[in-house]
Amino acid sequence: EDNVEVIRAKASTVRAFLEASIPQQETRLKRAESQENLYRQENGIVSLPEQTQSLIGSLTQLENEERALFAQLQESAERVNLLAQVTGFEQLGSAYDAVRVGQDQELIDLRNRFTALQAAIAETSSVLGNRHPQLLELVAQRNALSRLYLQKLPNQSIDPQNQLIGGSASNPLSQDMTAQYIAGTIENQALRERLAVVQGNLQQLRSRLAEIPGLQQPLATLARERQSAEAALQLLRDKLEEANRIFEGTNIQV
């Protein structure tokens, strides 16, 4: 009976100690979990191994896209340079204005009239000479027509004389080549912008991958602290259950 009382007293003392210790250990565990979760949230961490593999996969995909864009951009630039040499344009706005001029019916009629006057001037000059009043009248008409044409142009940067004598975009072939130049220039600019976006994303991914080794050590420390707190809490709970069994066993024996 004395032994039973001693065992019961010891079990009661241990049980009281454990019942007081478990809430403290639960608080320690919650604090460890909170610190780990906060670190994960601040650094965007869910699972570093899985995130690393995902980043590597995305990096590989973007690197392939970057190489493809480089090749497309080089091909596009060569095509635009050739079209620029053929059409004589170096600015997209000028090319667009030239196409508009080439397709404007009123301006087309003025160019046709100008061409007819040029032919009449050449014929009159060869027959009547350069000083004949009829020739001077034709020249005056041509000059007036040229000024009117200039007034009708949507952009004063376009050379009216070049347009009047059949310059860029003043005929279907020139218009088609100029349209190709415009489309090629727009495509080239779009490729450049897409390449810039891809390169920016690549830089972000590489920076993120470079940060991962530095994130692993603090996260591992926090994870060990949480695991230690979990193990200690489980141990205390197991010991409390054992103390309860011992205490209850002594009651039966008595």
GROMACS .gro file of C-alpha atoms in nm:
model
  254
    1GLU     CA    1   0.000   0.000   0.000
    2ASP     CA    2   0.290   0.233   0.079
    3ASN     CA    3   0.438   0.160  -0.265
    4VAL     CA    4   0.104   0.229  -0.433
    5GLU     CA    5   0.074   0.561  -0.251
    6VAL     CA    6   0.427   0.659  -0.352
    7ILE     CA    7   0.361   0.565  -0.714
    8ARG     CA    8   0.030   0.749  -0.709
    9ALA     CA    9   0.192   1.059  -0.563
   10LYS     CA   10   0.468   1.053  -0.820
   11ALA     CA   11   0.220   1.000  -1.103
   12SER     CA   12   0.007   1.283  -0.973
   13THR     CA   13   0.309   1.513  -0.954
   14VAL     CA   14   0.421   1.418  -1.305
   15ARG     CA   15   0.068   1.463  -1.436
   16ALA     CA   16   0.040   1.808  -1.284
   17PHE     CA   17   0.376   1.905  -1.432
   18LEU     CA   18   0.278   1.778  -1.776
   19GLU     CA   19  -0.063   1.945  -1.768
   20ALA     CA   20   0.112   2.275  -1.698
   21SER     CA   21   0.386   2.216  -1.957
   22ILE     CA   22   0.166   2.114  -2.250
   23PRO     CA   23  -0.002   2.458  -2.295
   24GLN     CA   24   0.341   2.621  -2.285
   25GLN     CA   25   0.468   2.381  -2.549
   26GLU     CA   26   0.157   2.440  -2.760
   27THR     CA   27   0.233   2.814  -2.747
   28ARG     CA   28   0.592   2.744  -2.853
   29LEU     CA   29   0.467   2.533  -3.146
   30LYS     CA   30   0.222   2.800  -3.260
   31ARG     CA   31   0.498   3.061  -3.247
   32ALA     CA   32   0.731   2.838  -3.451
   33GLU     CA   33   0.455   2.769  -3.706
   34SER     CA   34   0.372   3.140  -3.729
   35GLN     CA   35   0.737   3.235  -3.789
   36GLU     CA   36   0.777   2.972  -4.059
   37ASN     CA   37   0.452   3.069  -4.231
   38LEU     CA   38   0.544   3.438  -4.219
   39TYR     CA   39   0.883   3.365  -4.376
   40ARG     CA   40   0.717   3.159  -4.649
   41GLN     CA   41   0.462   3.433  -4.722
   42GLU     CA   42   0.722   3.711  -4.731
   43ASN     CA   43   0.940   3.517  -4.974
   44GLY     CA   44   0.665   3.347  -5.178
   45ILE     CA   45   0.767   2.996  -5.073
   46VAL     CA   46   0.535   2.697  -5.096
   47SER     CA   47   0.775   2.413  -5.173
   48LEU     CA   48   1.129   2.511  -5.269
   49PRO     CA   49   1.210   2.188  -5.461
   50GLU     CA   50   0.889   2.207  -5.664
   51GLN     CA   51   0.925   2.582  -5.719
   52THR     CA   52   1.286   2.536  -5.827
   53GLN     CA   53   1.185   2.276  -6.085
   54SER     CA   54   0.902   2.499  -6.206
   55LEU     CA   55   1.138   2.797  -6.240
   56ILE     CA   56   1.390   2.588  -6.432
   57GLY     CA   57   1.116   2.467  -6.667
   58SER     CA   58   0.990   2.821  -6.726
   59LEU     CA   59   1.346   2.944  -6.777
   60THR     CA   60   1.413   2.678  -7.040
   61GLN     CA   61   1.090   2.762  -7.221
   62LEU     CA   62   1.166   3.134  -7.225
   63GLU     CA   63   1.523   3.075  -7.343
   64ASN     CA   64   1.387   2.874  -7.636
   65GLU     CA   65   1.141   3.152  -7.713
   66GLU     CA   66   1.421   3.409  -7.693
   67ARG     CA   67   1.628   3.219  -7.949
   68ALA     CA   68   1.329   3.187  -8.180
   69LEU     CA   69   1.254   3.559  -8.149
   70PHE     CA   70   1.616   3.647  -8.226
   71ALA     CA   71   1.597   3.444  -8.546
   72GLN     CA   72   1.261   3.595  -8.645
   73LEU     CA   73   1.386   3.944  -8.567
   74GLN     CA   74   1.696   3.900  -8.779
   75GLU     CA   75   1.490   3.773  -9.072
   76SER     CA   76   1.237   4.055  -9.029
   77ALA     CA   77   1.510   4.321  -9.011
   78GLU     CA   78   1.671   4.195  -9.332
   79ARG     CA   79   1.334   4.200  -9.510
   80VAL     CA   80   1.254   4.553  -9.389
   81ASN     CA   81   1.599   4.678  -9.496
   82LEU     CA   82   1.551   4.537  -9.845
   83LEU     CA   83   1.205   4.693  -9.874
   84ALA     CA   84   1.343   5.024  -9.747
   85GLN     CA   85   1.606   5.019 -10.022
   86VAL     CA   86   1.343   4.942 -10.286
   87THR     CA   87   1.082   5.193 -10.170
   88GLY     CA   88   1.322   5.463 -10.051
   89PHE     CA   89   1.144   5.501  -9.717
   90GLU     CA   90   1.315   5.512  -9.379
   91GLN     CA   91   1.021   5.628  -9.166
   92LEU     CA   92   0.696   5.441  -9.110
   93GLY     CA   93   0.486   5.759  -9.106
   94SER     CA   94   0.618   5.876  -9.441
   95ALA     CA   95   0.547   5.538  -9.598
   96TYR     CA   96   0.192   5.536  -9.462
   97ASP     CA   97   0.126   5.888  -9.591
   98ALA     CA   98   0.265   5.792  -9.930
   99VAL     CA   99   0.026   5.497  -9.957
  100ARG     CA  100  -0.266   5.721  -9.864
  101VAL     CA  101  -0.159   5.968 -10.131
  102GLY     CA  102  -0.118   5.690 -10.385
  103GLN     CA  103  -0.472   5.562 -10.323
  104ASP     CA  104  -0.649   5.900 -10.301
  105GLN     CA  105  -0.869   5.930 -10.613
  106GLU     CA  106  -0.857   6.309 -10.623
  107LEU     CA  107  -0.479   6.304 -10.612
  108ILE     CA  108  -0.470   6.030 -10.874
  109ASP     CA  109  -0.675   6.254 -11.108
  110LEU     CA  110  -0.439   6.544 -11.043
  111ARG     CA  111  -0.138   6.326 -11.124
  112ASN     CA  112  -0.300   6.210 -11.447
  113ARG     CA  113  -0.369   6.572 -11.545
  114PHE     CA  114  -0.010   6.662 -11.459
  115THR     CA  115   0.122   6.379 -11.677
  116ALA     CA  116  -0.097   6.496 -11.966
  117LEU     CA  117   0.027   6.855 -11.927
  118GLN     CA  118   0.388   6.735 -11.921
  119ALA     CA  119   0.333   6.551 -12.248
  120ALA     CA  120   0.161   6.855 -12.401
  121ILE     CA  121   0.448   7.084 -12.290
  122ALA     CA  122   0.706   6.853 -12.444
  123GLU     CA  123   0.515   6.833 -12.772
  124THR     CA  124   0.446   7.209 -12.787
  125SER     CA  125   0.806   7.292 -12.703
  126SER     CA  126   0.937   7.077 -12.986
  127VAL     CA  127   0.696   7.238 -13.235
  128LEU     CA  128   0.661   7.602 -13.126
  129GLY     CA  129   0.976   7.661 -12.919
  130ASN     CA  130   1.031   7.753 -12.555
  131ARG     CA  131   0.896   8.112 -12.580
  132HIS     CA  132   0.565   8.058 -12.750
  133PRO     CA  133   0.262   8.191 -12.553
  134GLN     CA  134   0.081   7.859 -12.587
  135LEU     CA  135   0.376   7.681 -12.424
  136LEU     CA  136   0.396   7.941 -12.147
  137GLU     CA  137   0.026   7.889 -12.079
  138LEU     CA  138   0.074   7.514 -12.051
  139VAL     CA  139   0.368   7.567 -11.812
  140ALA     CA  140   0.156   7.802 -11.600
  141GLN     CA  141  -0.121   7.539 -11.586
  142ARG     CA  142   0.128   7.275 -11.484
  143ASN     CA  143   0.273   7.495 -11.208
  144ALA     CA  144  -0.076   7.580 -11.080
  145LEU     CA  145  -0.162   7.211 -11.081
  146SER     CA  146   0.156   7.134 -10.886
  147ARG     CA  147   0.065   7.392 -10.621
  148LEU     CA  148  -0.288   7.253 -10.595
  149TYR     CA  149  -0.147   6.904 -10.556
  150LEU     CA  150   0.076   7.024 -10.275
  151GLN     CA  151  -0.223   7.175 -10.095
  152LYS     CA  152  -0.414   6.848 -10.119
  153LEU     CA  153  -0.135   6.637  -9.970
  154PRO     CA  154  -0.215   6.512  -9.616
  155ASN     CA  155   0.147   6.550  -9.508
  156GLN     CA  156   0.367   6.831  -9.630
  157SER     CA  157   0.679   6.620  -9.576
  158ILE     CA  158   0.592   6.418  -9.887
  159ASP     CA  159   0.777   6.534 -10.196
  160PRO     CA  160   0.498   6.645 -10.433
  161GLN     CA  161   0.719   6.644 -10.742
  162ASN     CA  162   0.828   6.289 -10.670
  163GLN     CA  163   0.463   6.184 -10.643
  164LEU     CA  164   0.356   6.376 -10.952
  165ILE     CA  165   0.614   6.213 -11.174
  166GLY     CA  166   0.525   5.861 -11.059
  167GLY     CA  167   0.731   5.834 -10.742
  168SER     CA  168   0.685   5.608 -10.443
  169ALA     CA  169   0.338   5.459 -10.389
  170SER     CA  170   0.197   5.638 -10.693
  171ASN     CA  171   0.126   5.310 -10.877
  172PRO     CA  172  -0.007   4.967 -10.769
  173LEU     CA  173   0.337   4.802 -10.757
  174SER     CA  174   0.487   5.084 -10.551
  175GLN     CA  175   0.185   5.080 -10.321
  176ASP     CA  176   0.217   4.706 -10.269
  177MET     CA  177   0.589   4.731 -10.191
  178THR     CA  178   0.528   5.023  -9.957
  179ALA     CA  179   0.247   4.832  -9.785
  180GLN     CA  180   0.486   4.540  -9.735
  181TYR     CA  181   0.741   4.781  -9.590
  182ILE     CA  182   0.479   4.917  -9.347
  183ALA     CA  183   0.365   4.568  -9.241
  184GLY     CA  184   0.724   4.449  -9.206
  185THR     CA  185   0.821   4.750  -8.996
  186ILE     CA  186   0.523   4.698  -8.765
  187GLU     CA  187   0.602   4.327  -8.735
  188ASN     CA  188   0.966   4.409  -8.662
  189GLN     CA  189   0.867   4.650  -8.385
  190ALA     CA  190   0.627   4.391  -8.237
  191LEU     CA  191   0.905   4.132  -8.234
  192ARG     CA  192   1.137   4.376  -8.059
  193GLU     CA  193   0.876   4.449  -7.795
  194ARG     CA  194   0.803   4.080  -7.741
  195LEU     CA  195   1.175   4.007  -7.716
  196ALA     CA  196   1.213   4.282  -7.456
  197VAL     CA  197   0.929   4.129  -7.251
  198VAL     CA  198   1.082   3.781  -7.274
  199GLN     CA  199   1.425   3.910  -7.173
  200GLY     CA  200   1.271   4.094  -6.879
  201ASN     CA  201   1.095   3.775  -6.766
  202LEU     CA  202   1.420   3.582  -6.807
  203GLN     CA  203   1.600   3.829  -6.586
  204GLN     CA  204   1.333   3.794  -6.318
  205LEU     CA  205   1.346   3.414  -6.331
  206ARG     CA  206   1.725   3.408  -6.310
  207SER     CA  207   1.718   3.647  -6.016
  208ARG     CA  208   1.458   3.429  -5.844
  209LEU     CA  209   1.666   3.115  -5.898
  210ALA     CA  210   1.972   3.292  -5.763
  211GLU     CA  211   1.780   3.381  -5.445
  212ILE     CA  212   1.672   3.023  -5.367
  213PRO     CA  213   1.999   2.902  -5.206
  214GLY     CA  214   1.987   3.197  -4.969
  215LEU     CA  215   1.626   3.117  -4.878
  216GLN     CA  216   1.690   2.751  -4.801
  217GLN     CA  217   1.902   2.787  -4.486
  218PRO     CA  218   1.668   3.018  -4.287
  219LEU     CA  219   1.369   2.809  -4.395
  220ALA     CA  220   1.542   2.487  -4.286
  221THR     CA  221   1.620   2.643  -3.945
  222LEU     CA  222   1.258   2.752  -3.898
  223ALA     CA  223   1.131   2.411  -4.010
  224ARG     CA  224   1.360   2.235  -3.758
  225GLU     CA  225   1.233   2.460  -3.481
  226ARG     CA  226   0.874   2.376  -3.574
  227GLN     CA  227   0.949   2.003  -3.596
  228SER     CA  228   1.128   2.014  -3.262
  229ALA     CA  229   0.830   2.188  -3.104
  230GLU     CA  230   0.593   1.932  -3.257
  231ALA     CA  231   0.806   1.641  -3.130
  232ALA     CA  232   0.835   1.789  -2.781
  233LEU     CA  233   0.459   1.849  -2.763
  234GLN     CA  234   0.385   1.495  -2.875
  235LEU     CA  235   0.630   1.360  -2.617
  236LEU     CA  236   0.460   1.556  -2.340
  237ARG     CA  237   0.119   1.431  -2.448
  238ASP     CA  238   0.246   1.070  -2.456
  239LYS     CA  239   0.394   1.111  -2.108
  240LEU     CA  240   0.070   1.261  -1.978
  241GLU     CA  241  -0.123   0.967  -2.116
  242GLU     CA  242   0.125   0.731  -1.950
  243ALA     CA  243   0.097   0.916  -1.616
  244ASN     CA  244  -0.281   0.896  -1.634
  245ARG     CA  245  -0.265   0.520  -1.693
  246ILE     CA  246  -0.031   0.475  -1.398
  247PHE     CA  247  -0.248   0.689  -1.173
  248GLU     CA  248  -0.561   0.503  -1.279
  249GLY     CA  249  -0.380   0.170  -1.231
  250THR     CA  250  -0.294   0.252  -0.871
  251ASN     CA  251  -0.658   0.332  -0.800
  252ILE     CA  252  -0.759  -0.013  -0.921
  253GLN     CA  253  -0.495  -0.182  -0.710
  254VAL     CA  254  -0.618  -0.003  -0.398
   0.00000   0.00000   0.00000
